[in-house]
């Protein structure tokens, strides 16, 4: 009998309890032992549940119980989760979490503590909900040098963008609908401003490239400035606008990392990832591109990933999983000047002058759409260094302009 | 120092040697030990290779060397691979293979022998080349009851179908091109007749549902009967024709399993899997649908999956991975009569009569295309039991007809 505890009985926590208690036969068959949920820590009362006798309000009961070998942390947020997890790992208990904020902020430190205390710290559910991604990167692609990771890491923003593309809704209406459907929170900032995706690309980059990346090192841009106009121009260029998390190895042991809306060519499979689905594409030197796709959030998908980690911990109570990365550094994540194609939107009441500037700087051969009525031009530049392109774009005299990266 | 041997120095075997020898620093960091390739078994001579001193021609040298802990079997075929692998597992050596024929035919027996002798038998590379799929099903989705698996499991046929769809090539020309490009073998039977996909769905179904499935239990149909005509009608119905491997839990502990060309709706993400790429969609009761995508074949992708298994074996020299399934039975795989939509093509020189029959049996409301000039009708039936639909279709008097399943 392996004793476990769950900290937090919110959406994911109740899903974890549901699966651990409801699928116990299936699980026990797999590990040839029994997993028992001894405690559930939550400050709220849940008297009506069939397992209400398991609820406790004092963290110390878990920390001081030597029988407890595995603890699930699904409270979310940095505090008090960080202190709790640290204390548990220091006492040799293994911890499984879905808390991306915690892993993105403190992953390196917690992995080291786990390693020093012969415990496991697993977090498959922190990225992509139920989509297997952490273990495949760490184990299945272990023979590869990973060169790049890019993906649609946030279901809420993908749902909103999809509604704009398919149903011609504007951003505000699509956001309201997402909130009604339960796909966006009341305060949707973390999703629409890209912070959620930023935490996830931190975790993926840390794991794939071996050094910790913090969210404040990731250049992060959300989707709130995307207009129906942009969506329509993108469509004319046979592209869909997607919020893409991106990380890549560059020279001298550095990496770049960003979260930003991009125009993704419809011939790229990431453009076909719709609704609340997530997809993560990993490029390895041997395997080429592999992609992992599924629901990136939701109670049971996320909970099932947590429980898979619990099962793995139970199978490895006395050995260490080889998920690891080391401390990062300030100069580790850099910005580079690479050859790119940019999407550019320019508008000016001095439309003739605008057209002249466009032709002079980019030539009429550039893939472009002119809207004489709205006095605006949208175009996709030829491939060139970003600095060169931005210098040209910044020199255009116009009333408004917008630039987005592309993925062809 | 962990001593290993590679049996077979063909395409995959040479890739395994290349990665194990070329990436040794990366690999040794991960396992904190050294993996050494002590022998390479091949009957041919490779005197010009920098590692030519490792080649041997006698299997007994490997079998009798107690230092060898892990053996890679990449010879292919059932014999002598089966005898060799069995003997190695019986002596407690772990075996890693990419040999889908062997795993599909003898997986249950070899897994049992491995288990009885505290050794591991791993075969990540046997399905989907470098795409992580075996370990994600066994571990990441461990908290799920898997209900269905479907996917594009063969890159050669997907390449051919894609050429027919995109470039309007007929089957024969697309096959020739695939052979020229090295995507199809000289004797392409195993690919185009669906046998390769059939072996892979056997392995996936055995793993996901827990009982061994043999290729002769899988209803298997290839793509050689697909015409440009079919491809064009499919396109008119907003579908792409794909060779789909399929396995599903049905009632009373039975499953169904098949390989057949299907019309896949363009709104389904499997329709976007093009060229030599593979994709496998797994449905679990908690996670919903997750999909794994990448190059399904090729030297380095496949070899990198083999090496990932070698690394896993090295990490688990004294413990067992929980990949397992039990012996199958004759009545385990059944055919069921379920509600489906079928694609039907009918042609007759008695065209008026054909049209009348169509209207009588299926009504003009059915989604259909009439070609008066060619005297043919293609249509997608409404959803009904397959037996009911087939009875109607079989009653149509026509010169030729064709039926395909659909995936909407």
PDB file of N, CA and C in Angstrom, chain A residues 139 142 316 321-322, chain B residues 2-4 20 27 31 33-35 68-73 89 92-97 114 118-124 135 139 305-321 323:
ATOM      1  N   UNK A 139      12.378  11.377 -22.183  1.00  0.00           N
ATOM      2  CA  UNK A 139      12.750   9.978 -22.366  1.00  0.00           C
ATOM      3  C   UNK A 139      12.777   9.551 -23.827  1.00  0.00           C
ATOM      4  N   UNK A 142      15.342  11.170 -25.902  1.00  0.00           N
ATOM      5  CA  UNK A 142      16.604  11.289 -25.164  1.00  0.00           C
ATOM      6  C   UNK A 142      17.821  11.153 -26.071  1.00  0.00           C
ATOM      7  N   UNK A 316       8.640   4.111  -9.087  1.00  0.00           N
ATOM      8  CA  UNK A 316      10.039   4.519  -8.883  1.00  0.00           C
ATOM      9  C   UNK A 316      10.251   5.096  -7.495  1.00  0.00           C
ATOM     10  N   UNK A 321      13.720   9.433 -11.571  1.00  0.00           N
ATOM     11  CA  UNK A 321      13.445   9.687 -12.984  1.00  0.00           C
ATOM     12  C   UNK A 321      14.475  10.710 -13.465  1.00  0.00           C
ATOM     13  N   UNK A 322      14.842  10.628 -14.742  1.00  0.00           N
ATOM     14  CA  UNK A 322      15.915  11.531 -15.165  1.00  0.00           C
ATOM     15  C   UNK A 322      15.396  12.809 -15.834  1.00  0.00           C
TER      16      UNK A 322
ATOM     17  N   UNK B   2      28.290   0.133 -19.467  1.00  0.00           N
ATOM     18  CA  UNK B   2      27.256  -0.835 -19.835  1.00  0.00           C
ATOM     19  C   UNK B   2      27.544  -1.346 -21.237  1.00  0.00           C
ATOM     20  N   UNK B   3      27.714  -2.646 -21.360  1.00  0.00           N
ATOM     21  CA  UNK B   3      28.070  -3.234 -22.660  1.00  0.00           C
ATOM     22  C   UNK B   3      26.817  -3.605 -23.453  1.00  0.00           C
ATOM     23  N   UNK B   4      26.823  -3.229 -24.726  1.00  0.00           N
ATOM     24  CA  UNK B   4      25.672  -3.521 -25.591  1.00  0.00           C
ATOM     25  C   UNK B   4      26.144  -4.152 -26.893  1.00  0.00           C
ATOM     26  N   UNK B  20      24.653   6.091 -31.212  1.00  0.00           N
ATOM     27  CA  UNK B  20      25.278   5.634 -29.959  1.00  0.00           C
ATOM     28  C   UNK B  20      26.735   6.063 -29.895  1.00  0.00           C
ATOM     29  N   UNK B  27      24.415  11.142 -24.258  1.00  0.00           N
ATOM     30  CA  UNK B  27      23.768   9.972 -23.669  1.00  0.00           C
ATOM     31  C   UNK B  27      24.359   9.653 -22.301  1.00  0.00           C
ATOM     32  N   UNK B  31      22.495   9.237 -18.492  1.00  0.00           N
ATOM     33  CA  UNK B  31      22.389   8.050 -17.636  1.00  0.00           C
ATOM     34  C   UNK B  31      23.479   8.013 -16.580  1.00  0.00           C
ATOM     35  N   UNK B  33      26.480   7.160 -16.829  1.00  0.00           N
ATOM     36  CA  UNK B  33      27.266   5.927 -16.998  1.00  0.00           C
ATOM     37  C   UNK B  33      27.668   5.896 -18.475  1.00  0.00           C
ATOM     38  N   UNK B  34      28.553   4.987 -18.854  1.00  0.00           N
ATOM     39  CA  UNK B  34      28.958   4.886 -20.265  1.00  0.00           C
ATOM     40  C   UNK B  34      28.257   3.721 -20.940  1.00  0.00           C
ATOM     41  N   UNK B  35      27.709   3.978 -22.139  1.00  0.00           N
ATOM     42  CA  UNK B  35      27.182   2.873 -22.934  1.00  0.00           C
ATOM     43  C   UNK B  35      28.210   2.546 -24.011  1.00  0.00           C
ATOM     44  N   UNK B  68      27.451  -8.446 -21.749  1.00  0.00           N
ATOM     45  CA  UNK B  68      26.430  -7.778 -22.569  1.00  0.00           C
ATOM     46  C   UNK B  68      25.104  -7.738 -21.815  1.00  0.00           C
ATOM     47  N   UNK B  69      24.610  -6.525 -21.573  1.00  0.00           N
ATOM     48  CA  UNK B  69      23.359  -6.379 -20.814  1.00  0.00           C
ATOM     49  C   UNK B  69      22.190  -5.989 -21.712  1.00  0.00           C
ATOM     50  N   UNK B  70      22.478  -5.288 -22.799  1.00  0.00           N
ATOM     51  CA  UNK B  70      21.412  -4.786 -23.668  1.00  0.00           C
ATOM     52  C   UNK B  70      21.760  -5.118 -25.116  1.00  0.00           C
ATOM     53  N   UNK B  71      20.800  -5.696 -25.847  1.00  0.00           N
ATOM     54  CA  UNK B  71      21.041  -6.029 -27.242  1.00  0.00           C
ATOM     55  C   UNK B  71      19.982  -5.349 -28.110  1.00  0.00           C
ATOM     56  N   UNK B  72      20.438  -4.696 -29.169  1.00  0.00           N
ATOM     57  CA  UNK B  72      19.534  -4.056 -30.124  1.00  0.00           C
ATOM     58  C   UNK B  72      19.314  -5.017 -31.279  1.00  0.00           C
ATOM     59  N   UNK B  73      18.050  -5.355 -31.550  1.00  0.00           N
ATOM     60  CA  UNK B  73      17.738  -6.249 -32.681  1.00  0.00           C
ATOM     61  C   UNK B  73      17.110  -5.415 -33.778  1.00  0.00           C
ATOM     62  N   UNK B  89      16.668 -12.948 -24.054  1.00  0.00           N
ATOM     63  CA  UNK B  89      15.789 -12.619 -22.923  1.00  0.00           C
ATOM     64  C   UNK B  89      15.854 -13.720 -21.865  1.00  0.00           C
ATOM     65  N   UNK B  92      18.420 -13.289 -19.478  1.00  0.00           N
ATOM     66  CA  UNK B  92      18.335 -12.085 -18.648  1.00  0.00           C
ATOM     67  C   UNK B  92      18.873 -10.825 -19.302  1.00  0.00           C
ATOM     68  N   UNK B  93      19.211 -10.875 -20.597  1.00  0.00           N
ATOM     69  CA  UNK B  93      19.645  -9.653 -21.277  1.00  0.00           C
ATOM     70  C   UNK B  93      18.397  -8.886 -21.740  1.00  0.00           C
ATOM     71  N   UNK B  94      18.453  -7.577 -21.685  1.00  0.00           N
ATOM     72  CA  UNK B  94      17.350  -6.780 -22.210  1.00  0.00           C
ATOM     73  C   UNK B  94      17.506  -6.623 -23.715  1.00  0.00           C
ATOM     74  N   UNK B  95      16.364  -6.552 -24.403  1.00  0.00           N
ATOM     75  CA  UNK B  95      16.391  -6.428 -25.860  1.00  0.00           C
ATOM     76  C   UNK B  95      15.557  -5.226 -26.282  1.00  0.00           C
ATOM     77  N   UNK B  96      16.108  -4.460 -27.220  1.00  0.00           N
ATOM     78  CA  UNK B  96      15.408  -3.331 -27.824  1.00  0.00           C
ATOM     79  C   UNK B  96      15.272  -3.628 -29.308  1.00  0.00           C
ATOM     80  N   UNK B  97      14.075  -3.466 -29.861  1.00  0.00           N
ATOM     81  CA  UNK B  97      13.899  -3.791 -31.270  1.00  0.00           C
ATOM     82  C   UNK B  97      13.049  -2.742 -31.991  1.00  0.00           C
ATOM     83  N   UNK B 114      10.628 -11.899 -20.999  1.00  0.00           N
ATOM     84  CA  UNK B 114      11.380 -10.777 -20.420  1.00  0.00           C
ATOM     85  C   UNK B 114      11.013 -10.620 -18.951  1.00  0.00           C
ATOM     86  N   UNK B 118      13.385 -11.005 -15.489  1.00  0.00           N
ATOM     87  CA  UNK B 118      13.736  -9.680 -14.991  1.00  0.00           C
ATOM     88  C   UNK B 118      14.527  -8.851 -16.000  1.00  0.00           C
ATOM     89  N   UNK B 119      14.148  -8.985 -17.262  1.00  0.00           N
ATOM     90  CA  UNK B 119      14.782  -8.197 -18.320  1.00  0.00           C
ATOM     91  C   UNK B 119      13.719  -7.313 -18.963  1.00  0.00           C
ATOM     92  N   UNK B 120      14.146  -6.359 -19.757  1.00  0.00           N
ATOM     93  CA  UNK B 120      13.196  -5.510 -20.473  1.00  0.00           C
ATOM     94  C   UNK B 120      13.183  -5.837 -21.963  1.00  0.00           C
ATOM     95  N   UNK B 121      11.983  -5.738 -22.546  1.00  0.00           N
ATOM     96  CA  UNK B 121      11.830  -5.917 -23.998  1.00  0.00           C
ATOM     97  C   UNK B 121      11.096  -4.672 -24.487  1.00  0.00           C
ATOM     98  N   UNK B 122      11.825  -3.781 -25.150  1.00  0.00           N
ATOM     99  CA  UNK B 122      11.261  -2.489 -25.538  1.00  0.00           C
ATOM    100  C   UNK B 122      11.258  -2.333 -27.057  1.00  0.00           C
ATOM    101  N   UNK B 123      10.247  -1.616 -27.578  1.00  0.00           N
ATOM    102  CA  UNK B 123      10.087  -1.563 -29.037  1.00  0.00           C
ATOM    103  C   UNK B 123       9.421  -0.270 -29.487  1.00  0.00           C
ATOM    104  N   UNK B 124       9.841   0.852 -28.877  1.00  0.00           N
ATOM    105  CA  UNK B 124       9.299   2.162 -29.240  1.00  0.00           C
ATOM    106  C   UNK B 124       9.374   2.399 -30.750  1.00  0.00           C
ATOM    107  N   UNK B 135       5.726   4.406 -25.328  1.00  0.00           N
ATOM    108  CA  UNK B 135       5.900   4.851 -23.948  1.00  0.00           C
ATOM    109  C   UNK B 135       4.792   5.806 -23.514  1.00  0.00           C
ATOM    110  N   UNK B 139       2.802   4.805 -20.341  1.00  0.00           N
ATOM    111  CA  UNK B 139       3.071   5.554 -19.115  1.00  0.00           C
ATOM    112  C   UNK B 139       2.217   6.806 -18.972  1.00  0.00           C
ATOM    113  N   UNK B 305      14.698   6.480 -31.834  1.00  0.00           N
ATOM    114  CA  UNK B 305      13.742   5.826 -30.930  1.00  0.00           C
ATOM    115  C   UNK B 305      14.354   4.571 -30.315  1.00  0.00           C
ATOM    116  N   UNK B 306      15.124   3.836 -31.130  1.00  0.00           N
ATOM    117  CA  UNK B 306      15.815   2.651 -30.610  1.00  0.00           C
ATOM    118  C   UNK B 306      16.781   3.069 -29.497  1.00  0.00           C
ATOM    119  N   UNK B 307      17.542   4.119 -29.750  1.00  0.00           N
ATOM    120  CA  UNK B 307      18.539   4.538 -28.761  1.00  0.00           C
ATOM    121  C   UNK B 307      17.863   5.040 -27.479  1.00  0.00           C
ATOM    122  N   UNK B 308      16.701   5.707 -27.613  1.00  0.00           N
ATOM    123  CA  UNK B 308      15.977   6.140 -26.414  1.00  0.00           C
ATOM    124  C   UNK B 308      15.600   4.929 -25.557  1.00  0.00           C
ATOM    125  N   UNK B 309      15.214   3.839 -26.208  1.00  0.00           N
ATOM    126  CA  UNK B 309      14.919   2.602 -25.474  1.00  0.00           C
ATOM    127  C   UNK B 309      16.178   2.028 -24.823  1.00  0.00           C
ATOM    128  N   UNK B 310      17.294   2.105 -25.532  1.00  0.00           N
ATOM    129  CA  UNK B 310      18.552   1.614 -24.955  1.00  0.00           C
ATOM    130  C   UNK B 310      18.878   2.409 -23.693  1.00  0.00           C
ATOM    131  N   UNK B 311      18.693   3.736 -23.776  1.00  0.00           N
ATOM    132  CA  UNK B 311      18.947   4.591 -22.607  1.00  0.00           C
ATOM    133  C   UNK B 311      18.023   4.189 -21.459  1.00  0.00           C
ATOM    134  N   UNK B 312      16.758   3.938 -21.788  1.00  0.00           N
ATOM    135  CA  UNK B 312      15.797   3.543 -20.761  1.00  0.00           C
ATOM    136  C   UNK B 312      16.185   2.201 -20.138  1.00  0.00           C
ATOM    137  N   UNK B 313      16.615   1.262 -20.966  1.00  0.00           N
ATOM    138  CA  UNK B 313      17.090  -0.023 -20.440  1.00  0.00           C
ATOM    139  C   UNK B 313      18.281   0.182 -19.517  1.00  0.00           C
ATOM    140  N   UNK B 314      19.182   1.054 -19.926  1.00  0.00           N
ATOM    141  CA  UNK B 314      20.382   1.298 -19.117  1.00  0.00           C
ATOM    142  C   UNK B 314      20.010   1.875 -17.758  1.00  0.00           C
ATOM    143  N   UNK B 315      18.952   2.718 -17.743  1.00  0.00           N
ATOM    144  CA  UNK B 315      18.483   3.293 -16.478  1.00  0.00           C
ATOM    145  C   UNK B 315      17.729   2.269 -15.629  1.00  0.00           C
ATOM    146  N   UNK B 316      17.253   1.225 -16.276  1.00  0.00           N
ATOM    147  CA  UNK B 316      16.433   0.238 -15.565  1.00  0.00           C
ATOM    148  C   UNK B 316      17.044  -1.149 -15.654  1.00  0.00           C
ATOM    149  N   UNK B 317      18.370  -1.238 -15.471  1.00  0.00           N
ATOM    150  CA  UNK B 317      19.018  -2.547 -15.615  1.00  0.00           C
ATOM    151  C   UNK B 317      18.488  -3.543 -14.591  1.00  0.00           C
ATOM    152  N   UNK B 318      18.061  -3.025 -13.449  1.00  0.00           N
ATOM    153  CA  UNK B 318      17.634  -3.952 -12.408  1.00  0.00           C
ATOM    154  C   UNK B 318      16.161  -3.823 -12.069  1.00  0.00           C
ATOM    155  N   UNK B 319      15.411  -3.104 -12.912  1.00  0.00           N
ATOM    156  CA  UNK B 319      13.976  -3.038 -12.643  1.00  0.00           C
ATOM    157  C   UNK B 319      13.225  -3.160 -13.959  1.00  0.00           C
ATOM    158  N   UNK B 320      11.949  -3.440 -13.878  1.00  0.00           N
ATOM    159  CA  UNK B 320      11.171  -3.718 -15.068  1.00  0.00           C
ATOM    160  C   UNK B 320      10.331  -2.528 -15.482  1.00  0.00           C
ATOM    161  N   UNK B 321      10.307  -2.208 -16.778  1.00  0.00           N
ATOM    162  CA  UNK B 321       9.366  -1.234 -17.306  1.00  0.00           C
ATOM    163  C   UNK B 321       7.993  -1.906 -17.358  1.00  0.00           C
ATOM    164  N   UNK B 323       5.624  -2.212 -19.508  1.00  0.00           N
ATOM    165  CA  UNK B 323       4.972  -2.485 -20.785  1.00  0.00           C
ATOM    166  C   UNK B 323       4.625  -3.967 -20.777  1.00  0.00           C
TER     167      UNK B 323
END
